[in-house]
mmCIF file of C-alpha atoms (C1' of nucleotides) in Angstrom:
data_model
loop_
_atom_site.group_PDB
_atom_site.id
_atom_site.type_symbol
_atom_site.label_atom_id
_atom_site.label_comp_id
_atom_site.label_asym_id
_atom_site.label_seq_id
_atom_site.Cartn_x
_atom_site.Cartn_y
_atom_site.Cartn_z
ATOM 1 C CA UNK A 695 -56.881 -9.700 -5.081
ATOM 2 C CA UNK A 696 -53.546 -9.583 -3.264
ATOM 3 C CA UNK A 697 -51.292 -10.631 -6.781
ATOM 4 C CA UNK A 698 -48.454 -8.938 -8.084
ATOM 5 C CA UNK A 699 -48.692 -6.680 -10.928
ATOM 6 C CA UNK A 700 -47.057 -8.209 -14.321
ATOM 7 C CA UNK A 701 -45.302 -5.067 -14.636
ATOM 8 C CA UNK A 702 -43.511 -5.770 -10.821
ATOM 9 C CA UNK A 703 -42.926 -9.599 -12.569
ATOM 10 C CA UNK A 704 -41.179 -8.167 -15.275
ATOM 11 C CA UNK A 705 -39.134 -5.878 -13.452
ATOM 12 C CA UNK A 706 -37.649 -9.006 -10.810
ATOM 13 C CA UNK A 707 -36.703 -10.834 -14.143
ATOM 14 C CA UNK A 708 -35.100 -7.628 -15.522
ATOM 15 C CA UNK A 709 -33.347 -7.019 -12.406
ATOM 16 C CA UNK A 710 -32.276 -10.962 -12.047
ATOM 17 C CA UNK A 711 -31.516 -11.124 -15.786
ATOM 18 C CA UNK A 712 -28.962 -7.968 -15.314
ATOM 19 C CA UNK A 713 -27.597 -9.047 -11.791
ATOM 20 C CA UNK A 714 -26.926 -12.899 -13.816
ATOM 21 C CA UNK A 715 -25.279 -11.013 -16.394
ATOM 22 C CA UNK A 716 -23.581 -8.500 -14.384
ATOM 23 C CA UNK A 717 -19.695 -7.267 -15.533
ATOM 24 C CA UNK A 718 -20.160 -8.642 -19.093
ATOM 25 C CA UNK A 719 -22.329 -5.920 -21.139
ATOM 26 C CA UNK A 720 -25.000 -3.231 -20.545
ATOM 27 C CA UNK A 721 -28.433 -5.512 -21.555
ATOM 28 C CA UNK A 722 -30.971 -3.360 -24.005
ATOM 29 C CA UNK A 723 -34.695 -3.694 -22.917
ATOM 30 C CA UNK A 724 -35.035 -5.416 -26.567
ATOM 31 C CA UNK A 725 -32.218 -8.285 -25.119
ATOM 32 C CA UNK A 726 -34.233 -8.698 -22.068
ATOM 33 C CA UNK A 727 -37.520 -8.682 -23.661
ATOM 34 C CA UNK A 728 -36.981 -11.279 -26.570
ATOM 35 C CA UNK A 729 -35.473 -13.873 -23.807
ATOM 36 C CA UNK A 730 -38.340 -13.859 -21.915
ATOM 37 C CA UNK A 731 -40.984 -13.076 -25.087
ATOM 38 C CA UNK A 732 -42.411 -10.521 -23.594
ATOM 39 C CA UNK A 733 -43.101 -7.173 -25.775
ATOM 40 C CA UNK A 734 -40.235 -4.497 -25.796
ATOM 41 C CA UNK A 735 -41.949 -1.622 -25.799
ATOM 42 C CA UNK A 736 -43.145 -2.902 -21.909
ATOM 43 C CA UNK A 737 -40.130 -3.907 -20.889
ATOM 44 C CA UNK A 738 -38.424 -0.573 -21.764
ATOM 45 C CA UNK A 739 -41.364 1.160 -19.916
ATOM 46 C CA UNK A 740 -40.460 -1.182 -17.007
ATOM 47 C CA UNK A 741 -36.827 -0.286 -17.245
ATOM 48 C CA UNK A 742 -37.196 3.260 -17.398
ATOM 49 C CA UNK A 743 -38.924 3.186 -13.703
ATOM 50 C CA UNK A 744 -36.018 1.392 -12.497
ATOM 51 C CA UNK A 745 -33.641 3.708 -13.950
ATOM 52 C CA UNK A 746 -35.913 6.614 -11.783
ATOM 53 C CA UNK A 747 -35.654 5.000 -8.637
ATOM 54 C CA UNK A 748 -31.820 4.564 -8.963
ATOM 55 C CA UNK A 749 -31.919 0.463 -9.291
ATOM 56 C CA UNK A 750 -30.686 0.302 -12.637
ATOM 57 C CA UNK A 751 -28.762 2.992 -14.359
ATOM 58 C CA UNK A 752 -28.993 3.512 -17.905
ATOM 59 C CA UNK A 753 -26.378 3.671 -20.695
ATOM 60 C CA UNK A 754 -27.619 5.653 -23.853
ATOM 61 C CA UNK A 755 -26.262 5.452 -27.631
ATOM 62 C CA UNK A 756 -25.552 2.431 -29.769
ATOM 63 C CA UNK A 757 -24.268 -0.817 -27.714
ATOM 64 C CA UNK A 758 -26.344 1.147 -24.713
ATOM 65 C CA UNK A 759 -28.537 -0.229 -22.044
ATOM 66 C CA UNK A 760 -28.834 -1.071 -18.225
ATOM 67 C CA UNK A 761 -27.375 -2.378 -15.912
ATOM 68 C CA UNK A 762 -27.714 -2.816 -12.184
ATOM 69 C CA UNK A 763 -27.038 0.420 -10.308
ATOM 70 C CA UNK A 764 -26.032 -1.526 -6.889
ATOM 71 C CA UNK A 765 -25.344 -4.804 -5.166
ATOM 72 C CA UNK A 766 -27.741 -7.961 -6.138
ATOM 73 C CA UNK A 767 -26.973 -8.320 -1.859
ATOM 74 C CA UNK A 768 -28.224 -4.398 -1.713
ATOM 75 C CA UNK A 769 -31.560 -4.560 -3.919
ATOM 76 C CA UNK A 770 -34.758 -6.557 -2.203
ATOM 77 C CA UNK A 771 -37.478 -7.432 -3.689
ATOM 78 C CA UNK A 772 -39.527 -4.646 -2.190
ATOM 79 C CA UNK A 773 -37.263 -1.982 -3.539
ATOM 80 C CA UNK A 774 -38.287 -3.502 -7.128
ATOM 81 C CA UNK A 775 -41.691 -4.058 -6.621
ATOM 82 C CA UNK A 776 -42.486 -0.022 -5.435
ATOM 83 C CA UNK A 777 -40.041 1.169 -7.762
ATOM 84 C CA UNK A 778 -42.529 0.144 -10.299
ATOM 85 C CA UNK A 779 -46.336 -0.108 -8.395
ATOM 86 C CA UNK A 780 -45.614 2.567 -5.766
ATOM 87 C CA UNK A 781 -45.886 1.983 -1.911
ATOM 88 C CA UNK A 782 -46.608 -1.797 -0.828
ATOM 89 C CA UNK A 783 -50.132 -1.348 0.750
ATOM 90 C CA UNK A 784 -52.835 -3.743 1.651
ATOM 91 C CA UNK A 785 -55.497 -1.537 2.349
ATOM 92 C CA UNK A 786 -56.421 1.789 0.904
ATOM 93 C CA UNK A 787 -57.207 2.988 4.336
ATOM 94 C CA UNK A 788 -53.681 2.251 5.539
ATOM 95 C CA UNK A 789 -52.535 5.902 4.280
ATOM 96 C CA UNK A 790 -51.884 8.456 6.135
ATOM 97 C CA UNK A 791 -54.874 10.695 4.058
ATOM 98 C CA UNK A 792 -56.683 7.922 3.664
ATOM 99 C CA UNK A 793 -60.334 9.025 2.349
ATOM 100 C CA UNK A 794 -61.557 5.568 4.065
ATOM 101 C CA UNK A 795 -64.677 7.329 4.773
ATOM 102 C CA UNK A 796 -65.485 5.062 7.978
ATOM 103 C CA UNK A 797 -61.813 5.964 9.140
ATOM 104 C CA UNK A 798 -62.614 5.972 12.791
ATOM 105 C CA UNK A 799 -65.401 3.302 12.673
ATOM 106 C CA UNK A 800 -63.096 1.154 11.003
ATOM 107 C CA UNK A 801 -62.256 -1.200 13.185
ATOM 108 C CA UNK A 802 -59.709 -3.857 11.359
ATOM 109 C CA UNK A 803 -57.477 -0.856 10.050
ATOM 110 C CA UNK A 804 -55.233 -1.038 13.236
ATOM 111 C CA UNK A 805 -54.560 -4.654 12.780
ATOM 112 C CA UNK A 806 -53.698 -4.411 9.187
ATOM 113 C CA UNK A 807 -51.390 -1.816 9.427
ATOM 114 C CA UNK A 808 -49.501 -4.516 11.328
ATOM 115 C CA UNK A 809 -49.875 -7.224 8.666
ATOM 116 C CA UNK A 810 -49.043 -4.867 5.804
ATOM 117 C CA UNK A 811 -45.340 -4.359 8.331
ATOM 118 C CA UNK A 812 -44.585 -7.954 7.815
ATOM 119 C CA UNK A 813 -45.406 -8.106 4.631
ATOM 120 C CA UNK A 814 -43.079 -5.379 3.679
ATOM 121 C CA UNK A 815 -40.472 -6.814 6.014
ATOM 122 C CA UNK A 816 -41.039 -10.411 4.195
ATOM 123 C CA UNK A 817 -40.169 -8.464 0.931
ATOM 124 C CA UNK A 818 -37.389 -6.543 2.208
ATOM 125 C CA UNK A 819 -35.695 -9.897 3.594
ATOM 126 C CA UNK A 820 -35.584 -10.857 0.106
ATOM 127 C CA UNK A 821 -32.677 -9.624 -1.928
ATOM 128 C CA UNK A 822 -31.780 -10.548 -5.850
ATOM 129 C CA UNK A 823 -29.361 -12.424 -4.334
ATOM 130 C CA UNK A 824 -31.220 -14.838 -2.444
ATOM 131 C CA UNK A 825 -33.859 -14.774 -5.530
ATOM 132 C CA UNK A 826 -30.235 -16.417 -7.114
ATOM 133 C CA UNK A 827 -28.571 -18.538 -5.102
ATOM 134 C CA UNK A 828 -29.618 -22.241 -5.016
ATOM 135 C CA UNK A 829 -29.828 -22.882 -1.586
ATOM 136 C CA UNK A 830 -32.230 -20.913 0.728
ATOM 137 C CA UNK A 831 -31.453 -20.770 4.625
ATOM 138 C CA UNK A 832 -34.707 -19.792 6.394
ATOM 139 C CA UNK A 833 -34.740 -16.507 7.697
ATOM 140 C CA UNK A 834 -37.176 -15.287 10.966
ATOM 141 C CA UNK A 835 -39.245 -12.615 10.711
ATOM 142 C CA UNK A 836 -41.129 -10.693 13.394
ATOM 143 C CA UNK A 837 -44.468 -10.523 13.388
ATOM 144 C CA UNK A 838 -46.860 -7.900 15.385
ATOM 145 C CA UNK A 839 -49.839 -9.683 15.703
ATOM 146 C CA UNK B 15 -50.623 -4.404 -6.915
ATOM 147 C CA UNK B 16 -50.734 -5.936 -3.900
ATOM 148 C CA UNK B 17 -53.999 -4.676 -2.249
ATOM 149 C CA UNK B 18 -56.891 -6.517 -0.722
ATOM 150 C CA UNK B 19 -59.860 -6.376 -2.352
ATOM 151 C CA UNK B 20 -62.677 -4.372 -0.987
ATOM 152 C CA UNK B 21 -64.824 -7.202 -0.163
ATOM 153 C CA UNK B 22 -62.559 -8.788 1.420
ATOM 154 C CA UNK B 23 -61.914 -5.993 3.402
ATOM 155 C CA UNK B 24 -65.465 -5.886 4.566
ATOM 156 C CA UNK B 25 -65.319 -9.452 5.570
ATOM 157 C CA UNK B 26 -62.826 -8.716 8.028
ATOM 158 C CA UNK B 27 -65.154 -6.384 9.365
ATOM 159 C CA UNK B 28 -68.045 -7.878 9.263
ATOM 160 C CA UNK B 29 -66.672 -11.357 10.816
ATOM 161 C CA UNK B 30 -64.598 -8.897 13.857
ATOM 162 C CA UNK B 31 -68.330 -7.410 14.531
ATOM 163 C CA UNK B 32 -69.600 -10.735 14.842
ATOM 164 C CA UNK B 33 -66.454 -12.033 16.892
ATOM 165 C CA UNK B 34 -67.316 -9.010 19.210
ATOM 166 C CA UNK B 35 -71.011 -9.483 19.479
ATOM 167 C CA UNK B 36 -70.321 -13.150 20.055
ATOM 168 C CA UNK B 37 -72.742 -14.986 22.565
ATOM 169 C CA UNK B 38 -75.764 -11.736 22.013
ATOM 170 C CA UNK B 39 -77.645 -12.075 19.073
ATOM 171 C CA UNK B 40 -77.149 -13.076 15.384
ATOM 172 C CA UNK B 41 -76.257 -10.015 13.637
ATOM 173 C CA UNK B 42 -78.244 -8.942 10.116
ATOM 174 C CA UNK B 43 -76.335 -8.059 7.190
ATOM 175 C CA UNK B 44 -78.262 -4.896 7.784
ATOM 176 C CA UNK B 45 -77.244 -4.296 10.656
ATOM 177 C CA UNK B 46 -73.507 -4.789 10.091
ATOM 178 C CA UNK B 47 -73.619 -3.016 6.462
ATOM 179 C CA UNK B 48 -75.442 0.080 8.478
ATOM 180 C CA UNK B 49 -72.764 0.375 10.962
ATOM 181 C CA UNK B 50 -69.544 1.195 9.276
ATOM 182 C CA UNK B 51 -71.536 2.691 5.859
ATOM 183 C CA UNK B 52 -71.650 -0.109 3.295
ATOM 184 C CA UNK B 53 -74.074 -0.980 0.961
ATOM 185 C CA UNK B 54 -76.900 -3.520 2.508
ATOM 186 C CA UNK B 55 -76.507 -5.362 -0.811
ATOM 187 C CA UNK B 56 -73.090 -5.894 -0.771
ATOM 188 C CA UNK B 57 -72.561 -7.085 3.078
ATOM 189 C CA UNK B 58 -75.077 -9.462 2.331
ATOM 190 C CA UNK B 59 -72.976 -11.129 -0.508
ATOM 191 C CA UNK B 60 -69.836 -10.912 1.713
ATOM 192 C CA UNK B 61 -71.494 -12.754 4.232
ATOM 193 C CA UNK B 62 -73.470 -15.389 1.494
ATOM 194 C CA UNK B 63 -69.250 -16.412 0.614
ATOM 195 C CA UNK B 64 -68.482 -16.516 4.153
ATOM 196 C CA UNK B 65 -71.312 -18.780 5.150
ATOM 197 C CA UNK B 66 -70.827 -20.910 2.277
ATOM 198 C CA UNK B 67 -67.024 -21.878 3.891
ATOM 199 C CA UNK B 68 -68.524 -22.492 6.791
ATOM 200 C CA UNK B 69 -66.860 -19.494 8.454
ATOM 201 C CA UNK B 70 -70.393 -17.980 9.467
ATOM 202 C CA UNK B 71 -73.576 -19.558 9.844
ATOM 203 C CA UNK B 72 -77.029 -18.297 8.622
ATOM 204 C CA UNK B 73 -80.170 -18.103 10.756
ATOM 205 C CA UNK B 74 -82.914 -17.358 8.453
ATOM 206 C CA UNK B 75 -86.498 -15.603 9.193
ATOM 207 C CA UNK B 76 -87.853 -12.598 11.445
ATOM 208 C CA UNK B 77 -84.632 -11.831 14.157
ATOM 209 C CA UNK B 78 -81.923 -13.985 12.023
ATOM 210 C CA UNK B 79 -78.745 -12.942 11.113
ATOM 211 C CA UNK B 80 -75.346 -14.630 11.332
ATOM 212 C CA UNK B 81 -73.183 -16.168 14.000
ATOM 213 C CA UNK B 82 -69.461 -16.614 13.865
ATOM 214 C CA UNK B 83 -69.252 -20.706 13.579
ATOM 215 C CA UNK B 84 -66.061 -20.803 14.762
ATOM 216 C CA UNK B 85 -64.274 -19.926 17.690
ATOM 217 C CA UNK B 86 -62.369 -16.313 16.830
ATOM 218 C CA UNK B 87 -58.940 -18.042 17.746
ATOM 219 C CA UNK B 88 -60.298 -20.539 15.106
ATOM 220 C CA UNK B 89 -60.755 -18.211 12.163
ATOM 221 C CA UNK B 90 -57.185 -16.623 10.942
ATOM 222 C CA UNK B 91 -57.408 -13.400 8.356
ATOM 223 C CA UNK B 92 -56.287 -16.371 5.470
ATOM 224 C CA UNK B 93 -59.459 -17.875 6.146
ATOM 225 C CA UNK B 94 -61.432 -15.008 5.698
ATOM 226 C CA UNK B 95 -59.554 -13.506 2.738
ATOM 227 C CA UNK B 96 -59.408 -16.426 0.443
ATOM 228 C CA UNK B 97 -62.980 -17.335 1.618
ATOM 229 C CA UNK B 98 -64.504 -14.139 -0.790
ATOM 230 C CA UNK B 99 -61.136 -13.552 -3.067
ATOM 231 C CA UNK B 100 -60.193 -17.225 -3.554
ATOM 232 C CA UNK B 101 -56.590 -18.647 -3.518
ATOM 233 C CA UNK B 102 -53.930 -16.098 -2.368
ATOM 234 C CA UNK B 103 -51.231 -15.877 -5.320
ATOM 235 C CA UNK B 104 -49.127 -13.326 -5.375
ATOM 236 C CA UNK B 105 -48.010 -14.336 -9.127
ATOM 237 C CA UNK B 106 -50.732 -16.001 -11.433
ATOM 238 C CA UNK B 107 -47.643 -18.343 -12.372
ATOM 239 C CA UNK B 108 -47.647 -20.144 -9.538
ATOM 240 C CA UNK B 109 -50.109 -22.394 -9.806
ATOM 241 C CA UNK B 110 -49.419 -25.939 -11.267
ATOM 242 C CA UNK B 111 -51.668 -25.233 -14.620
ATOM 243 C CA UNK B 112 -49.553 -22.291 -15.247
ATOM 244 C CA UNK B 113 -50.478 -20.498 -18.423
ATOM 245 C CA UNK B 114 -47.461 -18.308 -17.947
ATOM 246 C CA UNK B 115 -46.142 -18.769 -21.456
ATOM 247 C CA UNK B 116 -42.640 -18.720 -20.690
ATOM 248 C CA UNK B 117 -42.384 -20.620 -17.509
ATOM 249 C CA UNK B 118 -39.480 -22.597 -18.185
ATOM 250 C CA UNK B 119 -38.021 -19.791 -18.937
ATOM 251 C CA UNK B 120 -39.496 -17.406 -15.877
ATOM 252 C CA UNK B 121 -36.243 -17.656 -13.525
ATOM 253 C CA UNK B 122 -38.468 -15.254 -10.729
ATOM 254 C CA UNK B 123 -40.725 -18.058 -10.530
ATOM 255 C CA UNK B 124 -39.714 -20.493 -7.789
ATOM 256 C CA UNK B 125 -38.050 -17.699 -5.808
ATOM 257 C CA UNK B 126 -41.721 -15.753 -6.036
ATOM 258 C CA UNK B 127 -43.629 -19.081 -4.550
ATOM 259 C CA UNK B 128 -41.097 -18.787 -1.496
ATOM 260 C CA UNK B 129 -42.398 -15.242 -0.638
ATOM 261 C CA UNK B 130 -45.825 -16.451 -1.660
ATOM 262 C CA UNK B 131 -45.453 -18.935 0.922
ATOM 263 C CA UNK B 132 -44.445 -16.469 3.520
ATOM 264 C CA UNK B 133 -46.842 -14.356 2.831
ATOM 265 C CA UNK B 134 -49.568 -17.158 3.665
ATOM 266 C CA UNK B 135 -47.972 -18.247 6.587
ATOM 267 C CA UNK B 136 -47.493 -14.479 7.813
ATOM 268 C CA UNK B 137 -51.940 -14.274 7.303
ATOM 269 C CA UNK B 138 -52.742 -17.416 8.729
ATOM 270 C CA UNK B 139 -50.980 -16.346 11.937
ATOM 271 C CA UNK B 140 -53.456 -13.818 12.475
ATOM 272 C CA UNK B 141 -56.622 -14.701 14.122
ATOM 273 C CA UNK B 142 -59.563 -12.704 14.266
ATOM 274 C CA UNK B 143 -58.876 -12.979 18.312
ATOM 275 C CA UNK B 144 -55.323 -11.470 17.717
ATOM 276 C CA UNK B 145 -56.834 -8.903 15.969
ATOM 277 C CA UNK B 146 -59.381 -8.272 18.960
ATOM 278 C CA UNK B 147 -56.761 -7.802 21.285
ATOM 279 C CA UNK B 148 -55.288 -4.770 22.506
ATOM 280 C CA UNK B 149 -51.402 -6.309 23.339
ATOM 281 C CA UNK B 150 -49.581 -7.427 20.348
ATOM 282 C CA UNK B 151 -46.964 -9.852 21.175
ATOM 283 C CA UNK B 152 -44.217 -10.656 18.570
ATOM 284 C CA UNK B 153 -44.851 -13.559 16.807
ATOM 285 C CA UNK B 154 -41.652 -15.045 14.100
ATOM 286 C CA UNK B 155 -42.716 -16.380 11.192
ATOM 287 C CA UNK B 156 -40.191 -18.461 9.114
ATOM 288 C CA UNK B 157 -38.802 -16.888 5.841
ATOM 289 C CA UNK B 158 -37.517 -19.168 3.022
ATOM 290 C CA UNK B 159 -35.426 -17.141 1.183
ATOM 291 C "C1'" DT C 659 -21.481 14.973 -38.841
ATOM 292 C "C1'" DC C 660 -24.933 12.074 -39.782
ATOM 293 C "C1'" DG C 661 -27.341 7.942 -38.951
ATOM 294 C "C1'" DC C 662 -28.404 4.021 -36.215
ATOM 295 C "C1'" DG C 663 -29.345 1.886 -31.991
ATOM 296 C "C1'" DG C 664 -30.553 2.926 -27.836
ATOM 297 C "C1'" DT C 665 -33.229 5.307 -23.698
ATOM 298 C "C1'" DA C 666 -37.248 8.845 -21.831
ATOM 299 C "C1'" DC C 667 -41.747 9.764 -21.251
ATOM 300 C "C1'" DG C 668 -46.380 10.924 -21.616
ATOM 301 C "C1'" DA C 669 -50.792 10.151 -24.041
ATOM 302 C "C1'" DC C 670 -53.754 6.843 -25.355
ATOM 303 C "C1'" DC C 671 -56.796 2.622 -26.005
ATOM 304 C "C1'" DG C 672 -58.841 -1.811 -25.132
ATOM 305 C "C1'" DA C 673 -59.344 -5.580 -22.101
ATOM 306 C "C1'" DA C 674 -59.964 -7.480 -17.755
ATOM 307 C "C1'" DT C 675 -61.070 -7.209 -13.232
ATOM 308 C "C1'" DT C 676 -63.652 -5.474 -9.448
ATOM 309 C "C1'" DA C 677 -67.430 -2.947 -7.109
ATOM 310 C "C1'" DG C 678 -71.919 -2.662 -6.597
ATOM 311 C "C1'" DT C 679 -77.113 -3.339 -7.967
ATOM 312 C "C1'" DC C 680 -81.324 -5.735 -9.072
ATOM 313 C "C1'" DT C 681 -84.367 -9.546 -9.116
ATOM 314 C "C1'" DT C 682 -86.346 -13.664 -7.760
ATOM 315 C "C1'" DA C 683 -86.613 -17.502 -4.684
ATOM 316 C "C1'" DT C 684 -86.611 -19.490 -0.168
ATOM 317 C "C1'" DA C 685 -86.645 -19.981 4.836
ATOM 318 C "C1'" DT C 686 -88.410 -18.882 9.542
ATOM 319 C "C1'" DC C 687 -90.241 -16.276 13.299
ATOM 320 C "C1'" DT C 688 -94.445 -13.926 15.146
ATOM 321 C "C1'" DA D 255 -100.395 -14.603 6.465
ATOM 322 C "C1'" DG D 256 -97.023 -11.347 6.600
ATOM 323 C "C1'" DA D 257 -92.742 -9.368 7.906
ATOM 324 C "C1'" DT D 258 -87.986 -10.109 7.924
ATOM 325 C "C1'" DA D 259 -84.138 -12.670 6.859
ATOM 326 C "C1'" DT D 260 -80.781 -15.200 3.817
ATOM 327 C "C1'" DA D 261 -79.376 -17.376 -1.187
ATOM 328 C "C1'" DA D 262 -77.880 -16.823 -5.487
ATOM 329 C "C1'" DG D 263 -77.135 -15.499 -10.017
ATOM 330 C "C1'" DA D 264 -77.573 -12.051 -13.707
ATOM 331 C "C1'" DC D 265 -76.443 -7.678 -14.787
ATOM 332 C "C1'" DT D 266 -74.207 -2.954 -14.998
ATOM 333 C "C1'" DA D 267 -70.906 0.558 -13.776
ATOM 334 C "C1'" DA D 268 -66.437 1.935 -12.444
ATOM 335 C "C1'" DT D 269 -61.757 1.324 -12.084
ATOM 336 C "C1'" DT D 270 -57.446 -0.655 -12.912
ATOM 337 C "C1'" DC D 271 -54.101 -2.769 -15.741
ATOM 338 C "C1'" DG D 272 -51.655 -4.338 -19.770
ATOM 339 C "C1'" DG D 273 -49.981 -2.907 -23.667
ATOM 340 C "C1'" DT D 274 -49.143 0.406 -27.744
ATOM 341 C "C1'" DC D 275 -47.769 4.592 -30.100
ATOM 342 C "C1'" DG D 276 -45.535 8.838 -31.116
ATOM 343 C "C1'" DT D 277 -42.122 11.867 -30.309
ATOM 344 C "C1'" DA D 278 -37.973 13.598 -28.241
ATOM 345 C "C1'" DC D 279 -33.449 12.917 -26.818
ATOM 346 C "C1'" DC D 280 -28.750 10.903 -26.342
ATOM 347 C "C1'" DG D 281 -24.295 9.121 -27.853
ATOM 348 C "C1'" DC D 282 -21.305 6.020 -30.273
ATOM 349 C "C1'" DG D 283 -19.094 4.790 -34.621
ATOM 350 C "C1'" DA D 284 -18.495 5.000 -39.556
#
DNA sequence: TCGCGGTACGACCGAATTAGTCTTATATCT
DNA sequence: AGATATAAGACTAATTCGGTCGTACCGCGA
């Protein structure tokens, strides 16, 4: 009911863990994993839909592992999140083929769709970065009401 | 991951229906439940969570049905949501009796409560008037990063 | 060149959550 | 009295999610 899956959690600490320990060494999933006690198998599994979605990149063989594929400034939290859960959406009916069967009836889709956009643009205001830094300007967003 | 839950879905709807039938007659769960497809059964429950908040009120016997007991300008989507799905959390962390093993640990954590917060303030913006409307002015909502 | 330490990925299972139903009780209008 | 509502909790079915396993592949270093 509107939570984020563990599987998105893990992947912001992967991503924050790498972008902390960025220019020192490529981190294993099994580094990652133990710090936070959470199972390694997942974490890889995590990892590995990073590595799809060009976040992280991998580095095979011994003394392998990820690291971050881009900027901590250039990755947002929303990039992270669908990387690993798919699209951001509040509603099933939001889709474009949306097999909301009372489509047209529907009368709260319309209004939604305009909370789901500042949602997303909530999450895509949020970079590693900021999820790093100490101090934390507010930032406006726009939203359609 | 991120998705409303069907029921609460259905109390938007079913508290818009009464916003527009304001000032006629109270409205069945029937009634409601018949007009955009949903089970009788289930409306009703909807609408036994959103009377019990006091968002609704109940007129029992022959011609009952429910009333909006607010004004619609009154009742924001926030209300309605964590009136049938309880607390809005995008991480189960971030409440104070945390069982999230590693939370000392969890560095995503205080960051995560920040967007949480957004995300609240972003739904409780939204009235069930705004979503009435036809013209959608721009609204900002502050961002902690 | 072989083995170890690592990623890649899909199939699979069990647990937890969510959707939806049924039943019984209670209130109120006609 | 009887028809029509809500109230509420127990129960079941369906779906999603968290997590595991097995197998394949890659590449460095001894």
């Amino acid at each position: 009911m509107f939570k984020l899956s563990k599987k998105a959690d893990y992947g912001l600490i992967a991503v924050k863990h790498l972008a902390m320990h960025r220019d020192e060494h490529a981190c294993s999933a099994t580094e990652i994993a133990e710090e936070y006690g959470i199972s390694t198998m997942l974490m890889a599994k995590v990892l590995q839909k990073l590595a799809r979605q060009r976040i992280v990149s991998a580095k095979h063989g011994a003394s392998g592992g990820y690291l971050l594929a881009k900027e901590p400034s250039q990755i947002t939290a929303l990039d992270v999140i669908s990387a690993i859960d798919g699209p951001v959406l509040i509603t099933s009916c939001v889709t474009n083929h949306g097999n909301c069967g009372a489509a047209d009836k529907c009368s709260v889709r319309e209004p939604l769709r305009r909370v789901n956009e500042s949602i997303l643009s909530v999450l895509s205001t949020v970079t590693i970065s900021h999820m790093s830094e100490e101090q934390h300007e507010p930032v406006l967003v726009e939203l359609q009401t």
